CSV table of C-alpha atoms in Angstrom, one decimal:
chain,number,residue,atom,x,y,z
Q,1,MET,CA,19.1,1.3,26.7
Q,2,LYS,CA,18.5,-1.1,29.3
Q,3,GLN,CA,18.0,2.1,31.7
Q,4,ILE,CA,15.5,4.1,29.2
Q,5,LYS,CA,13.2,1.1,28.9
Q,6,THR,CA,13.0,0.6,32.5
Q,7,LEU,CA,13.9,4.1,34.3
Q,8,PHE,CA,9.3,5.6,33.7
Q,9,ALA,CA,8.3,3.0,35.7
Q,10,LEU,CA,8.5,5.8,38.1
Q,11,PHE,CA,4.6,4.8,39.5
Q,12,LEU,CA,5.0,2.0,39.6
Q,13,LEU,CA,8.1,2.3,41.7
Q,14,GLY,CA,6.2,4.7,43.6
Q,15,ILE,CA,3.9,2.7,44.8
Q,16,VAL,CA,5.6,0.3,46.3
Q,17,ILE,CA,8.2,2.8,48.2
Q,18,THR,CA,5.4,4.6,49.2
Q,19,CYS,CA,3.8,2.2,50.4
Q,20,ASN,CA,7.1,0.9,52.8
Q,21,ALA,CA,7.1,3.4,53.9
Q,22,GLN,CA,4.3,5.1,55.7
Q,23,ASN,CA,4.3,1.5,58.0
Q,24,ASP,CA,7.4,3.6,59.3
Q,25,ASN,CA,7.4,6.5,60.4
Q,26,SER,CA,10.4,5.8,63.2
Q,27,GLU,CA,11.9,9.2,64.4
Q,28,VAL,CA,14.9,11.2,61.8
Q,29,SER,CA,18.1,12.3,63.9
Q,30,VAL,CA,20.0,16.1,63.1
Q,31,GLN,CA,23.6,13.5,62.2
Q,32,GLU,CA,20.5,11.6,59.7
Q,33,LYS,CA,19.3,14.5,58.2
Q,34,THR,CA,22.5,15.9,57.3
Q,35,GLN,CA,24.2,12.6,56.6
Q,36,VAL,CA,21.0,11.9,54.0
Q,37,ILE,CA,21.5,16.0,52.8
Q,38,ASP,CA,25.8,14.8,52.2
Q,39,SER,CA,24.9,12.1,50.7
Q,40,ILE,CA,21.7,13.7,48.3
Q,41,SER,CA,23.8,16.4,47.2
Q,42,THR,CA,26.5,13.9,45.7
Q,43,ILE,CA,23.7,12.0,44.4
Q,44,LEU,CA,22.4,15.2,42.6
Q,45,GLU,CA,26.3,15.9,41.2
Q,46,SER,CA,27.3,13.4,39.9
Q,47,SER,CA,24.1,11.9,38.1
Q,48,TYR,CA,21.2,14.7,38.0
Q,49,VAL,CA,20.6,14.6,33.4
Q,50,PHE,CA,21.7,19.0,34.1
Q,51,PRO,CA,24.8,19.6,36.5
Q,52,GLU,CA,24.5,23.5,37.1
Q,53,VAL,CA,20.1,22.6,38.0
Q,54,ALA,CA,21.9,19.9,40.2
Q,55,LEU,CA,24.7,22.5,42.1
Q,56,LYS,CA,21.2,24.3,42.0
Q,57,MET,CA,19.3,22.4,44.1
Q,58,THR,CA,22.6,20.8,46.3
Q,59,ASP,CA,22.7,24.9,47.5
Q,60,PHE,CA,19.7,25.4,48.6
Q,61,LEU,CA,19.3,22.5,50.8
Q,62,ARG,CA,22.7,23.5,52.3
Q,63,THR,CA,21.3,26.8,53.1
Q,64,GLN,CA,18.4,24.9,54.9
Q,65,LEU,CA,19.7,22.5,56.1
Q,66,GLN,CA,22.2,25.9,58.1
Q,67,ASP,CA,19.2,28.1,58.3
Q,68,ASN,CA,17.4,25.3,60.6
Q,69,LYS,CA,14.6,24.7,58.5
Q,70,TYR,CA,14.7,21.0,58.9
Q,71,ASP,CA,14.6,21.5,62.8
Q,72,GLY,CA,11.2,21.4,63.5
Q,73,ILE,CA,10.7,17.7,61.5
Q,74,LYS,CA,10.8,14.9,63.8
Q,75,GLU,CA,9.7,12.3,61.7
Q,76,ALA,CA,11.3,10.1,58.6
Q,77,GLN,CA,8.5,10.5,55.5
Q,78,GLU,CA,8.0,13.9,56.9
Q,79,PHE,CA,11.8,15.0,56.2
Q,80,ALA,CA,11.7,13.3,52.6
Q,81,GLN,CA,8.2,14.8,51.8
Q,82,LYS,CA,9.9,17.8,52.9
Q,83,LEU,CA,13.9,17.8,50.7
Q,84,THR,CA,11.2,16.6,47.7
Q,85,GLU,CA,9.1,20.1,48.4
Q,86,ASP,CA,13.0,21.6,48.5
Q,87,ILE,CA,14.4,20.6,45.5
Q,88,GLN,CA,11.6,20.0,43.1
Q,89,SER,CA,11.0,23.7,43.9
Q,90,VAL,CA,13.9,24.3,42.2
Q,91,SER,CA,14.2,22.6,39.0
Q,92,LYS,CA,10.8,22.3,38.5
Q,93,ASP,CA,11.5,18.8,38.0
Q,94,LEU,CA,8.5,16.3,39.3
Q,95,HIS,CA,10.5,13.0,38.6
Q,96,LEU,CA,12.6,14.3,41.4
Q,97,ARG,CA,11.5,12.4,45.0
Q,98,VAL,CA,13.5,11.3,47.4
Q,99,ARG,CA,11.9,8.5,50.1
Q,100,PHE,CA,12.3,6.5,53.0
Q,101,ASP,CA,12.5,3.5,52.1
Q,102,PRO,CA,15.2,1.3,54.9
Q,103,GLU,CA,13.1,-2.3,54.1
Q,104,GLY,CA,13.3,-1.7,50.5
Q,105,ILE,CA,16.8,-0.2,50.5
Q,106,ALA,CA,17.9,-3.5,52.7
Q,107,ARG,CA,16.8,-6.1,50.4
Q,108,ARG,CA,18.1,-4.5,47.4
Q,109,ARG,CA,21.1,-3.7,48.8
Q,110,ASN,CA,21.1,-7.8,50.2
Q,111,ALA,CA,23.1,-9.2,46.6
Q,112,GLU,CA,22.5,-13.0,47.8
Q,113,LEU,CA,18.8,-13.5,46.9
Q,114,SER,CA,18.4,-17.4,47.2
Q,115,ALA,CA,17.1,-19.1,45.1
Q,116,ALA,CA,13.4,-19.3,46.4
Q,117,ASP,CA,13.4,-15.7,47.1
Q,118,SER,CA,13.9,-15.0,43.7
Q,119,ILE,CA,11.4,-17.5,42.7
Q,120,ALA,CA,8.5,-15.9,44.9
Q,121,LEU,CA,9.4,-12.1,44.4
Q,122,ALA,CA,9.4,-13.3,39.5
Q,123,GLU,CA,5.7,-15.1,40.2
Q,124,ARG,CA,4.3,-12.1,42.7
Q,125,ARG,CA,6.4,-9.8,39.8
Q,126,LEU,CA,3.9,-11.8,37.3
Q,127,ARG,CA,0.8,-11.7,39.9
Q,128,ASN,CA,0.2,-8.3,39.7
Q,129,ASN,CA,0.9,-7.5,36.0
Q,130,ARG,CA,-1.4,-10.4,35.3
Q,131,ARG,CA,-4.4,-8.5,37.5
Q,132,SER,CA,-3.4,-5.5,35.9
Q,133,ASN,CA,-3.8,-7.3,32.4
Q,134,TYR,CA,-0.1,-5.3,31.9
Q,135,GLY,CA,-2.3,-1.5,31.7
Q,136,PHE,CA,-5.1,-2.9,29.2
Q,137,ARG,CA,-7.8,-2.1,31.9
Q,138,GLU,CA,-10.3,-2.0,28.9
Q,139,ALA,CA,-11.5,-2.8,26.1
Q,140,LYS,CA,-14.5,-1.7,24.2
Q,141,ILE,CA,-17.0,-1.0,21.0
Q,142,LEU,CA,-18.8,2.2,21.3
Q,143,ASP,CA,-21.9,3.3,20.4
Q,144,GLY,CA,-20.9,4.5,16.2
Q,145,ASN,CA,-18.3,1.5,16.4
Q,146,ILE,CA,-16.0,4.4,17.6
Q,147,GLY,CA,-13.2,1.4,19.5
Q,148,TYR,CA,-12.8,2.6,23.5
Q,149,LEU,CA,-9.1,1.7,24.8
Q,150,ASN,CA,-8.5,2.3,28.8
Q,151,LEU,CA,-5.1,2.5,29.6
Q,152,THR,CA,-4.1,1.6,33.1
Q,153,GLY,CA,0.5,1.8,32.6
Q,154,PHE,CA,2.7,1.3,29.8
Q,155,PHE,CA,4.4,-1.5,31.4
Q,156,GLY,CA,7.3,-3.1,29.8
Q,157,VAL,CA,7.1,-5.4,26.3
Q,158,ASP,CA,7.8,-9.1,27.3
Q,159,GLU,CA,5.7,-12.0,26.3
Q,160,GLU,CA,2.9,-11.6,28.2
Q,161,ALA,CA,2.1,-7.7,27.3
Q,162,GLY,CA,3.6,-8.0,24.1
Q,163,ALA,CA,0.6,-10.7,23.9
Q,164,ALA,CA,-2.5,-7.8,25.6
Q,165,ALA,CA,-1.3,-4.8,23.7
Q,166,ALA,CA,-1.3,-7.4,20.0
Q,167,ALA,CA,-4.8,-8.9,21.7
Q,168,THR,CA,-6.2,-6.1,22.9
Q,169,MET,CA,-5.7,-4.3,19.5
Q,170,ASN,CA,-7.2,-6.7,17.6
Q,171,PHE,CA,-9.8,-6.3,19.2
Q,172,LEU,CA,-10.2,-2.9,18.4
Q,173,SER,CA,-9.3,-2.7,14.8
Q,174,ASN,CA,-11.9,-2.4,12.6
Q,175,THR,CA,-13.6,0.3,15.4
Q,176,ASP,CA,-14.5,3.2,12.6
Q,177,ALA,CA,-11.9,5.6,15.3
Q,178,LEU,CA,-10.4,5.4,18.2
Q,179,ILE,CA,-10.3,6.2,21.6
Q,180,ILE,CA,-7.1,6.1,24.0
Q,181,ASP,CA,-7.4,7.0,27.3
Q,182,LEU,CA,-5.2,8.3,29.3
Q,183,ARG,CA,-6.3,9.8,32.3
Q,184,ARG,CA,-5.2,7.3,34.9
Q,185,ASN,CA,-2.3,6.3,33.0
Q,186,GLY,CA,1.3,6.7,35.3
Q,187,GLY,CA,3.8,6.0,32.7
Q,188,GLY,CA,5.6,3.1,32.0
Q,189,SER,CA,7.6,2.0,29.7
Q,190,PRO,CA,8.4,3.4,25.6
Q,191,ALA,CA,9.0,-0.3,24.7
Q,192,MET,CA,5.1,-0.2,25.1
Q,193,ILE,CA,4.9,3.2,23.9
Q,194,GLN,CA,6.2,2.2,20.5
Q,195,LEU,CA,4.4,-1.3,19.7
Q,196,ILE,CA,0.8,0.2,20.7
Q,197,THR,CA,2.4,3.5,18.6
Q,198,SER,CA,3.5,0.6,16.0
Q,199,TYR,CA,0.1,-0.2,15.1
Q,200,LEU,CA,-1.3,3.8,14.2
Q,201,TYR,CA,0.8,3.6,12.0
Q,202,GLY,CA,1.7,1.6,8.7
Q,203,PRO,CA,4.9,-1.0,8.2
Q,204,GLU,CA,7.2,2.9,6.4
Q,205,ARG,CA,9.4,3.6,10.2
Q,206,VAL,CA,8.0,7.0,12.1
Q,207,HIS,CA,10.8,8.7,14.4
Q,208,LEU,CA,9.2,9.2,17.7
Q,209,ASN,CA,11.7,10.6,20.6
Q,210,ASN,CA,15.2,10.1,21.1
Q,211,PHE,CA,16.8,10.4,24.6
Q,212,TYR,CA,19.9,11.0,26.7
Q,213,ASN,CA,21.5,10.1,29.2
Q,214,ARG,CA,23.9,12.1,30.9
Q,215,ALA,CA,25.8,8.9,33.0
Q,216,ASN,CA,26.4,7.7,29.7
Q,217,ASP,CA,26.9,10.3,27.6
Q,218,GLU,CA,24.5,8.1,25.2
Q,219,ARG,CA,21.7,8.9,22.5
Q,220,THR,CA,18.7,6.9,21.8
Q,221,GLN,CA,16.2,6.8,19.5
Q,222,THR,CA,12.8,5.2,19.4
Q,223,TRP,CA,10.8,4.1,16.2
Q,224,THR,CA,7.6,2.4,15.2
Q,225,LEU,CA,8.6,-1.0,14.6
Q,226,PRO,CA,8.2,-2.7,10.7
Q,227,TYR,CA,6.3,-5.7,11.9
Q,228,VAL,CA,2.9,-5.9,14.7
Q,229,PRO,CA,1.4,-8.7,15.2
Q,230,GLY,CA,-2.1,-7.9,13.8
Q,231,LYS,CA,-3.4,-5.4,11.8
Q,232,ARG,CA,-2.3,-1.9,11.2
Q,233,ARG,CA,-4.4,1.3,11.4
Q,234,PRO,CA,-2.5,3.4,9.9
Q,235,ASP,CA,-5.8,6.3,9.0
Q,236,VAL,CA,-8.1,5.6,12.2
Q,237,PRO,CA,-9.2,8.8,13.5
Q,238,VAL,CA,-7.4,8.3,16.6
Q,239,TYR,CA,-8.1,10.6,20.3
Q,240,VAL,CA,-6.0,10.8,23.4
Q,241,LEU,CA,-7.7,11.6,26.5
Q,242,THR,CA,-5.3,13.9,29.2
Q,243,SER,CA,-5.1,14.9,32.8
Q,244,SER,CA,-3.4,16.3,35.1
Q,245,SER,CA,-2.7,12.4,36.4
Q,246,THR,CA,-1.7,11.5,33.2
Q,247,PHE,CA,2.6,11.0,33.7
Q,248,SER,CA,6.0,10.3,32.4
Q,249,ALA,CA,5.8,7.6,29.6
Q,250,ALA,CA,1.5,8.3,29.0
Q,251,GLU,CA,2.8,11.8,28.6
Q,252,GLU,CA,5.6,11.3,26.1
Q,253,PHE,CA,2.7,8.8,24.0
Q,254,SER,CA,0.0,12.6,24.5
Q,255,TYR,CA,3.3,14.4,23.6
Q,256,ASN,CA,4.8,12.2,20.2
Q,257,LEU,CA,1.1,12.1,18.7
Q,258,ARG,CA,-0.1,15.2,19.1
Q,259,ASN,CA,3.0,16.6,17.4
Q,260,LEU,CA,3.0,13.7,14.9
Q,261,GLU,CA,-0.8,15.2,14.4
Q,262,ARG,CA,-1.3,11.8,14.9
Q,263,ALA,CA,-3.8,11.7,17.9
Q,264,THR,CA,-6.6,15.0,19.1
Q,265,LEU,CA,-6.2,15.1,22.7
Q,266,ILE,CA,-8.9,16.0,24.8
Q,267,GLY,CA,-9.2,16.5,28.9
Q,268,GLU,CA,-6.5,18.3,30.8
Q,269,VAL,CA,-2.9,19.3,31.2
Q,270,THR,CA,-1.0,16.2,32.6
Q,271,GLY,CA,1.8,16.6,34.6
Q,272,GLY,CA,4.7,17.2,33.2
Q,273,GLY,CA,7.2,14.5,33.4
Q,274,ALA,CA,9.7,14.0,31.0
Q,275,HIS,CA,13.1,13.2,32.1
Q,276,PRO,CA,13.8,9.0,33.1
Q,277,GLY,CA,15.5,8.1,35.8
Q,278,GLY,CA,16.7,5.3,38.5
Q,279,THR,CA,16.8,5.5,42.1
Q,280,GLN,CA,19.5,5.8,44.2
Q,281,ILE,CA,20.6,4.9,47.6
Q,282,ALA,CA,21.4,7.7,50.2
Q,283,THR,CA,22.1,6.8,52.6
Q,284,ASP,CA,20.5,3.4,54.8
Q,285,ARG,CA,17.4,4.4,55.4
Q,286,PHE,CA,16.7,7.2,52.1
Q,287,ALA,CA,16.6,7.0,48.4
Q,288,LEU,CA,16.8,9.4,45.9
Q,289,PHE,CA,15.3,8.6,42.1
Q,290,VAL,CA,17.6,11.1,40.0
Q,291,PRO,CA,16.5,11.8,36.2
Q,292,ASP,CA,19.7,11.8,35.0
Q,293,GLY,CA,18.0,12.1,31.8
Q,294,ARG,CA,16.5,13.6,29.2
Q,295,ALA,CA,13.8,13.0,26.5
Q,296,ILE,CA,14.5,15.4,23.1
Q,297,ASN,CA,11.4,15.6,20.1
Q,298,PRO,CA,12.8,15.2,17.4
Q,299,ILE,CA,10.3,17.3,16.2
Q,300,THR,CA,10.1,20.4,19.2
Q,301,GLU,CA,14.1,19.4,19.8
Q,302,THR,CA,12.4,20.0,23.7
Q,303,ASN,CA,10.1,18.3,25.3
Q,304,TRP,CA,7.1,18.4,27.8
Q,305,GLU,CA,9.0,19.0,31.8
Q,306,GLY,CA,7.9,20.6,34.2
Q,307,THR,CA,4.8,21.9,31.5
Q,308,GLY,CA,2.6,19.1,31.0
Q,309,VAL,CA,1.1,17.9,27.2
Q,310,GLU,CA,-1.2,21.1,26.0
Q,311,PRO,CA,-4.4,19.5,24.9
Q,312,HIS,CA,-6.1,20.5,21.1
Q,313,ILE,CA,-9.7,20.5,23.8
Q,314,LYS,CA,-9.4,21.7,26.8
Q,315,VAL,CA,-12.6,20.1,29.6
Q,316,PRO,CA,-12.1,19.4,32.7
Q,317,ALA,CA,-10.5,15.5,33.2
Q,318,GLU,CA,-14.4,13.7,34.0
Q,319,ASP,CA,-16.0,15.4,30.5
Q,320,ALA,CA,-12.9,13.9,28.9
Q,321,LEU,CA,-15.0,10.9,26.9
Q,322,GLU,CA,-18.2,12.7,26.4
Q,323,THR,CA,-16.5,14.9,24.3
Q,324,ALA,CA,-14.2,12.6,22.6
Q,325,LYS,CA,-17.9,10.4,21.4
Q,326,LEU,CA,-18.9,13.6,20.8
Q,327,LYS,CA,-16.5,14.9,18.5
Q,328,ALA,CA,-15.6,11.7,16.4
Q,329,LEU,CA,-19.1,11.3,16.2
Q,330,GLU,CA,-18.8,14.9,13.7
Q,331,MET,CA,-16.7,13.6,12.0
Q,332,LEU,CA,-17.2,10.2,10.9
Q,333,LEU,CA,-21.2,12.1,9.7
Q,334,LYS,CA,-19.1,14.2,8.8
Q,335,LYS,CA,-17.1,11.6,6.4
Q,336,ASN,CA,-20.1,10.0,5.7
Q,337,GLY,CA,-21.4,12.5,3.8
Q,338,GLY,CA,-25.1,10.7,4.2
Q,339,LYS,CA,-24.6,7.1,2.7
Q,340,GLU,CA,-25.0,4.6,4.1
Q,341,GLY,CA,-24.9,4.3,8.2
Q,342,THR,CA,-25.9,7.7,8.2
Q,343,PHE,CA,-29.0,6.5,10.8
Q,344,PHE,CA,-26.9,4.1,12.9
Q,345,LEU,CA,-23.8,7.2,13.2
Q,346,GLN,CA,-27.0,10.3,13.9
Q,347,TRP,CA,-28.7,7.6,16.3
Q,348,ALA,CA,-25.3,7.4,18.6
Q,349,LEU,CA,-24.8,11.1,18.3
Q,350,GLU,CA,-28.4,11.8,19.6
Q,351,GLY,CA,-27.3,10.0,22.3
Q,352,ILE,CA,-24.9,11.2,23.6
Q,353,GLN,CA,-26.2,15.1,22.5
Q,354,SER,CA,-28.8,13.5,25.2
Q,355,GLN,CA,-26.0,12.8,27.6
Q,356,MET,CA,-24.6,16.2,28.0
Q,357,GLU,CA,-27.4,18.2,26.9
Q,358,PRO,CA,-29.9,17.5,28.9
Q,359,VAL,CA,-33.5,18.3,27.9
Q,360,THR,CA,-35.4,19.4,31.5
Q,361,LEU,CA,-39.4,19.2,30.9
Q,362,ASN,CA,-42.2,19.8,32.9
Q,363,GLN,CA,-44.7,17.5,34.5
Q,364,LYS,CA,-47.5,19.0,32.6
Q,365,THR,CA,-46.1,17.8,29.8
Q,366,LEU,CA,-44.5,14.8,31.1
Q,367,LYS,CA,-48.1,14.0,33.1
Q,368,SER,CA,-50.2,14.3,29.4
Q,369,TYR,CA,-47.7,11.2,28.0
Q,370,ALA,CA,-48.4,9.2,30.8
Q,371,GLY,CA,-51.3,6.1,29.8
Q,372,ASN,CA,-51.6,2.9,28.1
Q,373,TYR,CA,-50.9,1.6,24.7
Q,374,GLY,CA,-51.7,-1.3,23.9
Q,375,PRO,CA,-49.0,-4.1,25.6
Q,376,ARG,CA,-47.0,-1.1,26.3
Q,377,LYS,CA,-47.4,1.6,29.7
Q,378,ILE,CA,-46.4,4.6,30.5
Q,379,HIS,CA,-47.2,5.8,34.1
Q,380,PHE,CA,-45.9,8.8,36.1
Q,381,LYS,CA,-44.2,8.7,39.7
Q,382,ASP,CA,-42.2,11.2,41.4
Q,383,GLY,CA,-40.9,13.7,39.1
Q,384,THR,CA,-40.3,10.9,36.1
Q,385,LEU,CA,-42.1,8.9,33.4
Q,386,TYR,CA,-41.2,5.5,33.1
Q,387,TYR,CA,-41.6,2.4,30.6
Q,388,GLN,CA,-42.8,-0.7,31.1
Q,389,ARG,CA,-44.3,-3.8,28.1
Q,390,GLU,CA,-46.7,-6.3,29.4
Q,391,GLY,CA,-45.6,-6.1,32.9
Q,392,ASN,CA,-41.8,-6.4,32.8
Q,393,THR,CA,-39.4,-4.4,34.3
Q,394,GLU,CA,-40.3,-0.8,34.5
Q,395,TYR,CA,-37.7,1.5,32.9
Q,396,PRO,CA,-37.0,6.0,34.2
Q,397,LEU,CA,-37.6,7.3,30.3
Q,398,ILE,CA,-34.8,10.3,29.8
Q,399,PRO,CA,-35.7,13.2,27.9
Q,400,MET,CA,-34.2,13.8,24.5
Q,401,SER,CA,-36.4,16.5,23.1
Q,402,GLN,CA,-39.8,17.7,24.0
Q,403,ASN,CA,-41.1,14.2,22.8
Q,404,LYS,CA,-37.9,12.3,22.3
Q,405,PHE,CA,-37.1,9.8,24.9
Q,406,ARG,CA,-34.3,7.4,25.5
Q,407,ILE,CA,-33.6,4.4,27.9
Q,408,ALA,CA,-30.2,4.1,29.7
Q,409,GLU,CA,-30.4,0.5,30.5
Q,410,VAL,CA,-32.1,0.3,26.9
Q,411,PRO,CA,-29.6,2.2,24.8
Q,412,ALA,CA,-31.2,0.4,21.6
Q,413,PHE,CA,-34.4,1.5,21.7
Q,414,ARG,CA,-35.9,4.6,22.2
Q,415,ILE,CA,-39.4,6.5,22.3
Q,416,GLU,CA,-41.4,9.2,19.8
Q,417,MET,CA,-44.6,10.2,21.7
Q,418,LEU,CA,-47.2,11.8,18.8
Q,419,GLU,CA,-49.3,14.2,19.1
Q,420,GLU,CA,-52.5,15.3,16.8
Q,421,ASN,CA,-55.2,18.5,17.0
Q,422,GLY,CA,-52.4,18.6,20.3
Q,423,LYS,CA,-53.3,15.3,21.7
Q,424,VAL,CA,-51.7,12.8,22.8
Q,425,THR,CA,-52.9,10.6,20.1
Q,426,GLY,CA,-49.8,7.0,20.0
Q,427,LEU,CA,-46.7,5.5,21.4
Q,428,LYS,CA,-44.1,4.9,18.2
Q,429,GLY,CA,-40.3,2.7,19.3
Q,430,LEU,CA,-37.7,3.4,17.4
Q,431,TYR,CA,-34.7,0.8,17.5
Q,432,ASP,CA,-30.8,1.6,16.5
Q,433,SER,CA,-31.3,-1.1,13.6
Q,434,GLY,CA,-33.9,1.3,11.5
Q,435,ARG,CA,-36.7,-0.8,12.7
Q,436,THR,CA,-39.7,1.2,13.6
Q,437,ASP,CA,-43.3,-0.2,15.5
Q,438,GLN,CA,-46.3,1.8,17.2
Q,439,ASN,CA,-49.7,1.3,19.1
Q,440,ALA,CA,-51.9,3.6,19.9
Q,441,ARG,CA,-53.1,4.8,23.3
Q,442,THR,CA,-55.7,3.4,25.0
Q,443,GLY,CA,-56.5,4.9,27.3
Q,444,LYS,CA,-55.0,6.8,30.4
């Protein structure tokens, strides 16, 4: 179970190992290439989750070697990359990865770490975790009382990571909808998936996922937790944002909620890595991340390996957040049914629609609005209208319709131009509280 809880952290391991590899471009000899392939083949045949696929990979590597396909490769890092491409071409398993990492392997083989070194390593890991706030990169309340969480990693649940999760989920606990952004999330620990998901359900246990581990011939399960510190939100609408970079544990979170019909997924098909595993040393300079287990969803009885998780609404990753805001506001307005709060939601919806579908006005119309309106002034400059009140900061006006404008820097305020008989007569200030004020035009 300990292995399963840590193996989804491939994205973290990959960062560390890649950095080491990039600092050493040592050449690789013909003899070493043979040794590396022999060792990798042994590891794959004994550990890879699908034995029959392991045999196909090792046969392919040995054939490539015999056919001199690796002769033109001189650099060790390039060789590791080529081996990765070859085994992935057979297995379609994106978790499988060969690394050139002599320094990291040397450290792992040095079992006699001094007390000082152990403390230094732990402190460095703690600093890195705190710098990233355990993956909880950003949490805020958007217009329309929509919660937004930018989660960049699923860290293992220790005291500090658990506290960060609880603080974040409770900060967002009074929102009317929740957007969880996994577009830059490369994976992590199923334990954090379990904790965050538990906030989205009541205290009754919900079956999330199953795992099979070949090494121990062991099957394990994950369920929501009977207790979480703070407020549960079993009824809050949830939107999960995905991209092609959403990977591993982030895909599990998305896949679980999709099949449980607990969330709407918006964005791109995810990366397609569903097999947890661990790093094994092949030689003094090469290591292999080999999946020795697989996720088995209790509903689909399969997983997302090689295919990725399909979103409900497919849009480019860069458009996913605005799309989620739009869908959430439309849903909340429909649910509201004209009751108190309709204006508040409509205000937010119009703002998102304005961003997603920009309105363009001709210069003649824009120039017709320039003038003085009591303490307010509107002037035209370089194709844009600008708003200024009593000599304070001037702001560019963004058209929302033929006569309504918003100000990006002041989202709680908008302007509506007033006309009578085709003539501009005044300006109305609109506020997100529902209040309005008005000024007559006093001159150009």
